[in-house]
PDB file of C-alpha atoms and ligand atoms in Angstrom:
ATOM      1  CA  MET A  14     -20.982   4.493  -9.276  1.00  0.00           C
ATOM      2  CA  THR A  15     -17.954   2.675  -7.517  1.00  0.00           C
ATOM      3  CA  ASN A  16     -18.047   2.791  -4.320  1.00  0.00           C
ATOM      4  CA  LEU A  17     -14.893   2.435  -1.595  1.00  0.00           C
ATOM      5  CA  ALA A  18     -14.674   2.358   2.140  1.00  0.00           C
ATOM      6  CA  ILE A  19     -11.281   2.994   3.339  1.00  0.00           C
ATOM      7  CA  PHE A  20     -10.256   1.398   6.663  1.00  0.00           C
ATOM      8  CA  ALA A  21      -7.010   3.505   8.901  1.00  0.00           C
ATOM      9  CA  SER A  22      -6.130   3.909  11.890  1.00  0.00           C
ATOM     10  CA  GLY A  23      -4.137   6.648  12.222  1.00  0.00           C
ATOM     11  CA  ALA A  24      -3.217  10.446  10.937  1.00  0.00           C
ATOM     12  CA  GLY A  25      -4.623  10.124   7.357  1.00  0.00           C
ATOM     13  CA  SER A  26      -2.493  11.047   5.235  1.00  0.00           C
ATOM     14  CA  ASN A  27      -3.408   8.445   2.464  1.00  0.00           C
ATOM     15  CA  ALA A  28      -6.646   8.735   3.240  1.00  0.00           C
ATOM     16  CA  GLU A  29      -6.701  11.980   2.660  1.00  0.00           C
ATOM     17  CA  LYS A  30      -4.920  11.651  -1.350  1.00  0.00           C
ATOM     18  CA  ILE A  31      -7.095   9.196  -2.588  1.00  0.00           C
ATOM     19  CA  ILE A  32     -10.647  11.329  -1.553  1.00  0.00           C
ATOM     20  CA  GLU A  33      -9.131  14.078  -3.415  1.00  0.00           C
ATOM     21  CA  TYR A  34      -7.720  11.764  -5.751  1.00  0.00           C
ATOM     22  CA  PHE A  35     -11.282  10.406  -6.735  1.00  0.00           C
ATOM     23  CA  LYS A  36     -13.712  13.700  -5.278  1.00  0.00           C
ATOM     24  CA  GLY A  37     -15.542  15.152  -7.989  1.00  0.00           C
ATOM     25  CA  ASN A  38     -15.645  11.886 -10.077  1.00  0.00           C
ATOM     26  CA  ASP A  39     -18.717  10.365 -11.788  1.00  0.00           C
ATOM     27  CA  ARG A  40     -17.946   7.068 -10.590  1.00  0.00           C
ATOM     28  CA  VAL A  41     -15.921   5.929  -7.818  1.00  0.00           C
ATOM     29  CA  GLN A  42     -16.274   8.161  -4.550  1.00  0.00           C
ATOM     30  CA  VAL A  43     -15.028   6.980  -0.783  1.00  0.00           C
ATOM     31  CA  ALA A  44     -18.563   6.237   0.525  1.00  0.00           C
ATOM     32  CA  LEU A  45     -17.015   5.743   4.278  1.00  0.00           C
ATOM     33  CA  ILE A  46     -14.280   6.369   6.292  1.00  0.00           C
ATOM     34  CA  VAL A  47     -14.179   2.683   8.507  1.00  0.00           C
ATOM     35  CA  CYS A  48     -11.512   3.348  11.940  1.00  0.00           C
ATOM     36  CA  ASN A  49     -10.372   1.697  14.827  1.00  0.00           C
ATOM     37  CA  LYS A  50      -9.330   4.506  16.866  1.00  0.00           C
ATOM     38  CA  PRO A  51     -11.677   7.472  18.653  1.00  0.00           C
ATOM     39  CA  THR A  52      -8.840   9.903  17.996  1.00  0.00           C
ATOM     40  CA  ALA A  53      -6.959   9.282  14.779  1.00  0.00           C
ATOM     41  CA  GLY A  54      -6.807  12.177  12.208  1.00  0.00           C
ATOM     42  CA  VAL A  55      -8.850  10.182  10.062  1.00  0.00           C
ATOM     43  CA  LEU A  56     -11.619  10.875  11.692  1.00  0.00           C
ATOM     44  CA  LYS A  57     -10.959  14.800  11.295  1.00  0.00           C
ATOM     45  CA  ILE A  58      -9.917  14.070   7.789  1.00  0.00           C
ATOM     46  CA  ALA A  59     -13.322  12.436   6.914  1.00  0.00           C
ATOM     47  CA  GLU A  60     -15.486  15.167   8.992  1.00  0.00           C
ATOM     48  CA  LYS A  61     -13.469  17.954   6.922  1.00  0.00           C
ATOM     49  CA  HIS A  62     -14.696  15.569   3.480  1.00  0.00           C
ATOM     50  CA  GLU A  63     -18.827  14.612   4.818  1.00  0.00           C
ATOM     51  CA  ILE A  64     -17.349  11.973   3.851  1.00  0.00           C
ATOM     52  CA  SER A  65     -19.324   8.961   6.728  1.00  0.00           C
ATOM     53  CA  THR A  66     -17.421   7.024   9.105  1.00  0.00           C
ATOM     54  CA  PHE A  67     -17.839   3.916  11.225  1.00  0.00           C
ATOM     55  CA  LEU A  68     -16.032   3.470  14.268  1.00  0.00           C
ATOM     56  CA  ILE A  69     -15.017  -0.655  15.360  1.00  0.00           C
ATOM     57  CA  GLU A  70     -14.499  -1.437  18.127  1.00  0.00           C
ATOM     58  CA  LYS A  71     -12.546  -5.165  19.111  1.00  0.00           C
ATOM     59  CA  GLU A  72     -15.357  -7.422  20.180  1.00  0.00           C
ATOM     60  CA  GLY A  73     -17.755  -6.677  17.002  1.00  0.00           C
ATOM     61  CA  PHE A  74     -15.882  -6.152  14.763  1.00  0.00           C
ATOM     62  CA  PHE A  75     -13.434  -9.233  15.331  1.00  0.00           C
ATOM     63  CA  SER A  76     -16.439 -11.779  16.972  1.00  0.00           C
ATOM     64  CA  GLN A  77     -19.847 -10.640  15.772  1.00  0.00           C
ATOM     65  CA  ASN A  78     -18.607  -9.454  12.067  1.00  0.00           C
ATOM     66  CA  SER A  79     -20.625  -6.932  12.581  1.00  0.00           C
ATOM     67  CA  CYS A  80     -18.898  -4.564   9.729  1.00  0.00           C
ATOM     68  CA  VAL A  81     -19.970  -6.973   7.077  1.00  0.00           C
ATOM     69  CA  SER A  82     -23.783  -5.214   7.233  1.00  0.00           C
ATOM     70  CA  VAL A  83     -22.970  -1.670   8.190  1.00  0.00           C
ATOM     71  CA  LEU A  84     -20.859  -2.170   4.376  1.00  0.00           C
ATOM     72  CA  LYS A  85     -23.166  -3.598   2.888  1.00  0.00           C
ATOM     73  CA  GLU A  86     -25.685  -0.766   3.895  1.00  0.00           C
ATOM     74  CA  HIS A  87     -22.729   2.190   2.473  1.00  0.00           C
ATOM     75  CA  GLN A  88     -23.087  -0.715  -1.043  1.00  0.00           C
ATOM     76  CA  ILE A  89     -19.512  -0.805  -0.362  1.00  0.00           C
ATOM     77  CA  ASP A  90     -17.570  -1.991  -3.458  1.00  0.00           C
ATOM     78  CA  PHE A  91     -13.507  -1.863  -2.659  1.00  0.00           C
ATOM     79  CA  ILE A  92     -11.747  -2.043   0.901  1.00  0.00           C
ATOM     80  CA  ILE A  93      -8.745   0.189   0.780  1.00  0.00           C
ATOM     81  CA  LEU A  94      -6.434  -0.474   3.728  1.00  0.00           C
ATOM     82  CA  ALA A  95      -4.732   2.888   4.564  1.00  0.00           C
ATOM     83  CA  GLY A  96      -2.734   2.277   7.642  1.00  0.00           C
ATOM     84  CA  PHE A  97      -4.885   0.083   9.448  1.00  0.00           C
ATOM     85  CA  LEU A  98      -3.021  -1.617  11.808  1.00  0.00           C
ATOM     86  CA  TRP A  99      -5.631  -4.457  13.119  1.00  0.00           C
ATOM     87  CA  LYS A 100      -5.619  -7.316  11.026  1.00  0.00           C
ATOM     88  CA  VAL A 101      -9.068  -8.487   8.994  1.00  0.00           C
ATOM     89  CA  PRO A 102     -11.342 -10.804  10.164  1.00  0.00           C
ATOM     90  CA  ASP A 103     -11.398 -14.519   7.448  1.00  0.00           C
ATOM     91  CA  ALA A 104     -15.472 -12.374   7.117  1.00  0.00           C
ATOM     92  CA  LEU A 105     -14.753  -9.450   5.334  1.00  0.00           C
ATOM     93  CA  VAL A 106     -11.528 -11.188   3.792  1.00  0.00           C
ATOM     94  CA  ASN A 107     -14.351 -14.187   2.509  1.00  0.00           C
ATOM     95  CA  ALA A 108     -17.066 -11.402   1.717  1.00  0.00           C
ATOM     96  CA  TYR A 109     -14.519  -9.104  -0.521  1.00  0.00           C
ATOM     97  CA  ARG A 110     -12.516 -11.428  -2.016  1.00  0.00           C
ATOM     98  CA  GLY A 111     -10.280 -10.093  -4.298  1.00  0.00           C
ATOM     99  CA  LYS A 112     -11.890  -6.867  -3.869  1.00  0.00           C
ATOM    100  CA  ILE A 113      -9.668  -5.619  -0.833  1.00  0.00           C
ATOM    101  CA  VAL A 114      -5.738  -4.011  -1.463  1.00  0.00           C
ATOM    102  CA  ASN A 115      -3.645  -2.707   1.826  1.00  0.00           C
ATOM    103  CA  ILE A 116      -0.335  -0.746   1.641  1.00  0.00           C
ATOM    104  CA  HIS A 117       2.879  -1.408   3.360  1.00  0.00           C
ATOM    105  CA  PRO A 118       5.783   0.570   3.879  1.00  0.00           C
ATOM    106  CA  ALA A 119       7.732  -1.618   2.673  1.00  0.00           C
ATOM    107  CA  LEU A 120       9.311  -4.041  -0.404  1.00  0.00           C
ATOM    108  CA  LEU A 121       7.437  -7.413   0.630  1.00  0.00           C
ATOM    109  CA  PRO A 122       7.981  -9.883   0.904  1.00  0.00           C
ATOM    110  CA  LYS A 123      10.534  -8.798   3.304  1.00  0.00           C
ATOM    111  CA  TYR A 124      10.376  -5.899   6.237  1.00  0.00           C
ATOM    112  CA  GLY A 125       5.653  -7.430   6.948  1.00  0.00           C
ATOM    113  CA  GLY A 126       3.883  -9.558   9.223  1.00  0.00           C
ATOM    114  CA  LYS A 127       2.243  -9.521  11.982  1.00  0.00           C
ATOM    115  CA  GLY A 128       3.226  -6.034  14.763  1.00  0.00           C
ATOM    116  CA  MET A 129       5.626  -4.397  11.398  1.00  0.00           C
ATOM    117  CA  TYR A 130       3.883  -1.245  10.973  1.00  0.00           C
ATOM    118  CA  GLY A 131       4.854   2.194  10.648  1.00  0.00           C
ATOM    119  CA  MET A 132       7.550   4.112  12.348  1.00  0.00           C
ATOM    120  CA  ARG A 133       8.328   0.041  13.398  1.00  0.00           C
ATOM    121  CA  VAL A 134       8.953  -0.564  10.203  1.00  0.00           C
ATOM    122  CA  HIS A 135      11.164   2.075   8.971  1.00  0.00           C
ATOM    123  CA  GLU A 136      14.025   1.776  12.113  1.00  0.00           C
ATOM    124  CA  ALA A 137      13.612  -2.248  10.823  1.00  0.00           C
ATOM    125  CA  VAL A 138      14.655  -1.509   7.618  1.00  0.00           C
ATOM    126  CA  ILE A 139      17.096   0.818   8.422  1.00  0.00           C
ATOM    127  CA  GLN A 140      18.992  -0.956  11.089  1.00  0.00           C
ATOM    128  CA  ALA A 141      19.563  -3.544   8.243  1.00  0.00           C
ATOM    129  CA  GLY A 142      22.082  -1.357   6.977  1.00  0.00           C
ATOM    130  CA  GLU A 143      19.682  -1.587   3.786  1.00  0.00           C
ATOM    131  CA  THR A 144      20.208   0.771   0.007  1.00  0.00           C
ATOM    132  CA  GLU A 145      16.639   0.458  -0.630  1.00  0.00           C
ATOM    133  CA  SER A 146      13.057   0.268  -0.287  1.00  0.00           C
ATOM    134  CA  GLY A 147       9.225   1.147  -0.669  1.00  0.00           C
ATOM    135  CA  ILE A 148       6.185   0.682  -1.155  1.00  0.00           C
ATOM    136  CA  THR A 149       4.500  -2.420  -1.673  1.00  0.00           C
ATOM    137  CA  ILE A 150       0.452  -2.320  -2.354  1.00  0.00           C
ATOM    138  CA  HIS A 151      -1.602  -6.049  -2.068  1.00  0.00           C
ATOM    139  CA  HIS A 152      -4.804  -7.613  -2.150  1.00  0.00           C
ATOM    140  CA  VAL A 153      -5.768  -8.981   1.006  1.00  0.00           C
ATOM    141  CA  ASP A 154      -5.981 -12.439   2.085  1.00  0.00           C
ATOM    142  CA  GLU A 155      -6.175 -14.150   5.482  1.00  0.00           C
ATOM    143  CA  HIS A 156      -3.073 -13.326   6.609  1.00  0.00           C
ATOM    144  CA  TYR A 157      -0.975 -10.374   7.433  1.00  0.00           C
ATOM    145  CA  ASP A 158       0.790  -8.795   4.352  1.00  0.00           C
ATOM    146  CA  GLU A 159       0.645 -12.102   2.306  1.00  0.00           C
ATOM    147  CA  GLY A 160      -1.751 -11.469  -0.767  1.00  0.00           C
ATOM    148  CA  ALA A 161      -0.500 -10.701  -4.016  1.00  0.00           C
ATOM    149  CA  ILE A 162       1.562  -7.901  -4.861  1.00  0.00           C
ATOM    150  CA  ILE A 163      -0.263  -5.754  -7.021  1.00  0.00           C
ATOM    151  CA  PHE A 164       2.325  -2.184  -7.299  1.00  0.00           C
ATOM    152  CA  GLN A 165       5.618  -1.476  -5.692  1.00  0.00           C
ATOM    153  CA  ALA A 166       8.034   1.358  -6.159  1.00  0.00           C
ATOM    154  CA  LYS A 167      11.307   1.819  -4.572  1.00  0.00           C
ATOM    155  CA  CYS A 168      13.138   4.764  -3.036  1.00  0.00           C
ATOM    156  CA  PRO A 169      17.034   5.494  -2.183  1.00  0.00           C
ATOM    157  CA  ILE A 170      18.138   4.620   1.140  1.00  0.00           C
ATOM    158  CA  GLU A 171      21.365   7.105   1.602  1.00  0.00           C
ATOM    159  CA  PRO A 172      24.083   6.795   4.488  1.00  0.00           C
ATOM    160  CA  GLY A 173      23.338   8.511   7.390  1.00  0.00           C
ATOM    161  CA  ASP A 174      19.187   8.622   6.538  1.00  0.00           C
ATOM    162  CA  THR A 175      17.203   8.577  10.011  1.00  0.00           C
ATOM    163  CA  PRO A 176      13.797   6.134   9.767  1.00  0.00           C
ATOM    164  CA  GLU A 177      12.132   9.665   9.711  1.00  0.00           C
ATOM    165  CA  ILE A 178      13.970  11.024   6.403  1.00  0.00           C
ATOM    166  CA  LEU A 179      12.672   6.992   5.264  1.00  0.00           C
ATOM    167  CA  ALA A 180       9.506   7.333   6.570  1.00  0.00           C
ATOM    168  CA  GLN A 181       9.303  10.954   4.201  1.00  0.00           C
ATOM    169  CA  LYS A 182      10.820   9.214   1.450  1.00  0.00           C
ATOM    170  CA  VAL A 183       7.803   5.725   1.232  1.00  0.00           C
ATOM    171  CA  HIS A 184       5.075   8.169   2.397  1.00  0.00           C
ATOM    172  CA  ALA A 185       5.335  10.303  -0.782  1.00  0.00           C
ATOM    173  CA  LEU A 186       5.801   7.986  -2.680  1.00  0.00           C
ATOM    174  CA  GLU A 187       2.638   6.498  -1.168  1.00  0.00           C
ATOM    175  CA  HIS A 188       0.338   9.643  -2.080  1.00  0.00           C
ATOM    176  CA  LEU A 189       1.550   9.731  -5.463  1.00  0.00           C
ATOM    177  CA  HIS A 190       1.626   5.902  -6.542  1.00  0.00           C
ATOM    178  CA  PHE A 191      -2.048   4.258  -3.666  1.00  0.00           C
ATOM    179  CA  PRO A 192      -4.885   6.707  -5.471  1.00  0.00           C
ATOM    180  CA  LYS A 193      -4.173   5.853  -9.552  1.00  0.00           C
ATOM    181  CA  VAL A 194      -3.397   1.966  -8.441  1.00  0.00           C
ATOM    182  CA  ILE A 195      -6.134   2.107  -7.218  1.00  0.00           C
ATOM    183  CA  ALA A 196      -8.394   3.836  -9.670  1.00  0.00           C
ATOM    184  CA  GLU A 197      -6.702   1.036 -12.104  1.00  0.00           C
ATOM    185  CA  LEU A 198      -7.228  -1.783  -9.742  1.00  0.00           C
ATOM    186  CA  VAL A 199     -10.961  -0.633  -9.672  1.00  0.00           C
ATOM    187  CA  ALA A 200     -11.747   0.166 -13.856  1.00  0.00           C
ATOM    188  CA  SER A 201     -10.272  -3.780 -14.235  1.00  0.00           C
ATOM    189  CA  GLU A 202     -12.370  -4.767 -12.124  1.00  0.00           C
ATOM    190  CA  PRO A 203     -16.417  -6.164 -12.250  1.00  0.00           C
ATOM    191  CA  LYS A 204     -18.935  -4.119  -9.822  1.00  0.00           C
ATOM    192  CA  GLY A 205     -20.630  -6.453  -7.268  1.00  0.00           C
TER     193      GLY A 205
HETATM  194  C1  LIG B  20       1.490   3.963   5.680  1.00  0.00           C
HETATM  195  O1  LIG B  20       2.623   4.874   5.862  1.00  0.00           O
HETATM  196  C2  LIG B  20       1.840   2.875   5.905  1.00  0.00           C
HETATM  197  O2  LIG B  20       1.310   2.152   4.986  1.00  0.00           O
HETATM  198  C3  LIG B  20       1.492   2.523   6.514  1.00  0.00           C
HETATM  199  O3  LIG B  20       1.491   2.863   7.790  1.00  0.00           O
HETATM  200  C4  LIG B  20       1.084   4.344   8.158  1.00  0.00           C
HETATM  201  C5  LIG B  20      -0.439   5.205   7.621  1.00  0.00           C
HETATM  202  O4  LIG B  20       0.221   6.783   7.283  1.00  0.00           O
HETATM  203  N1  LIG B  20       0.995   1.126   7.378  1.00  0.00           N
HETATM  204  C6  LIG B  20       1.606   0.265   8.061  1.00  0.00           C
HETATM  205  O5  LIG B  20       1.804   0.361   8.226  1.00  0.00           O
HETATM  206  C7  LIG B  20       1.239  -1.041   7.215  1.00  0.00           C
HETATM  207  N2  LIG B  20       1.281  -2.834   7.788  1.00  0.00           N
HETATM  208  P1  LIG B  20      -1.467   8.070   6.997  1.00  0.00           P
HETATM  209  O6  LIG B  20      -2.170   7.616   8.470  1.00  0.00           O
HETATM  210  O7  LIG B  20      -0.361   8.925   7.082  1.00  0.00           O
HETATM  211  O8  LIG B  20      -1.823   6.630   5.123  1.00  0.00           O
END
């Protein structure tokens, strides 16, 4: 069995799509949800689907490397960042090099980097007068939003679209593509 850990900080709609996609799969499963926010919706989703959770706090995550041992205990093979807002510490990148993927709600390399997350991204894209946006799924390295791009998909921005409307379009793309891209990645990568 290939075990996925999903890291999420928010509502967890992508996490839920991934959980549902792999439910009943005899080769891949979501084995752990890692979250940094006790009130995050993703924790309710984990409970509903009976998936173990690990709540992280800053000190343990960034200085003591406690996360790596918990991931190893759960025999995690891949880490999926689905709306996770903290930077991944170098120790974790090293422990899972090539096995961590992130989804970003815009067409990287534009509109990425520190502080560019969620609605802030959509506001910046609309403000810049872009006529299209989309999603980027990429490997995670030591730098925010800079790892090798695995997949992108685009959506048009119509005149009058608000950041909220764009967020809906982008979420629809994420929900459609992210689980499938993860499945392809897992199938193409050696386990361990
Ligand atoms: C998603 O749109 C994801 O792309 C974005 O957060 C949202 C989480 O939604 N991630 C980032 O902005 C990372 N920089 P969800 O909790 O409903 O899955």
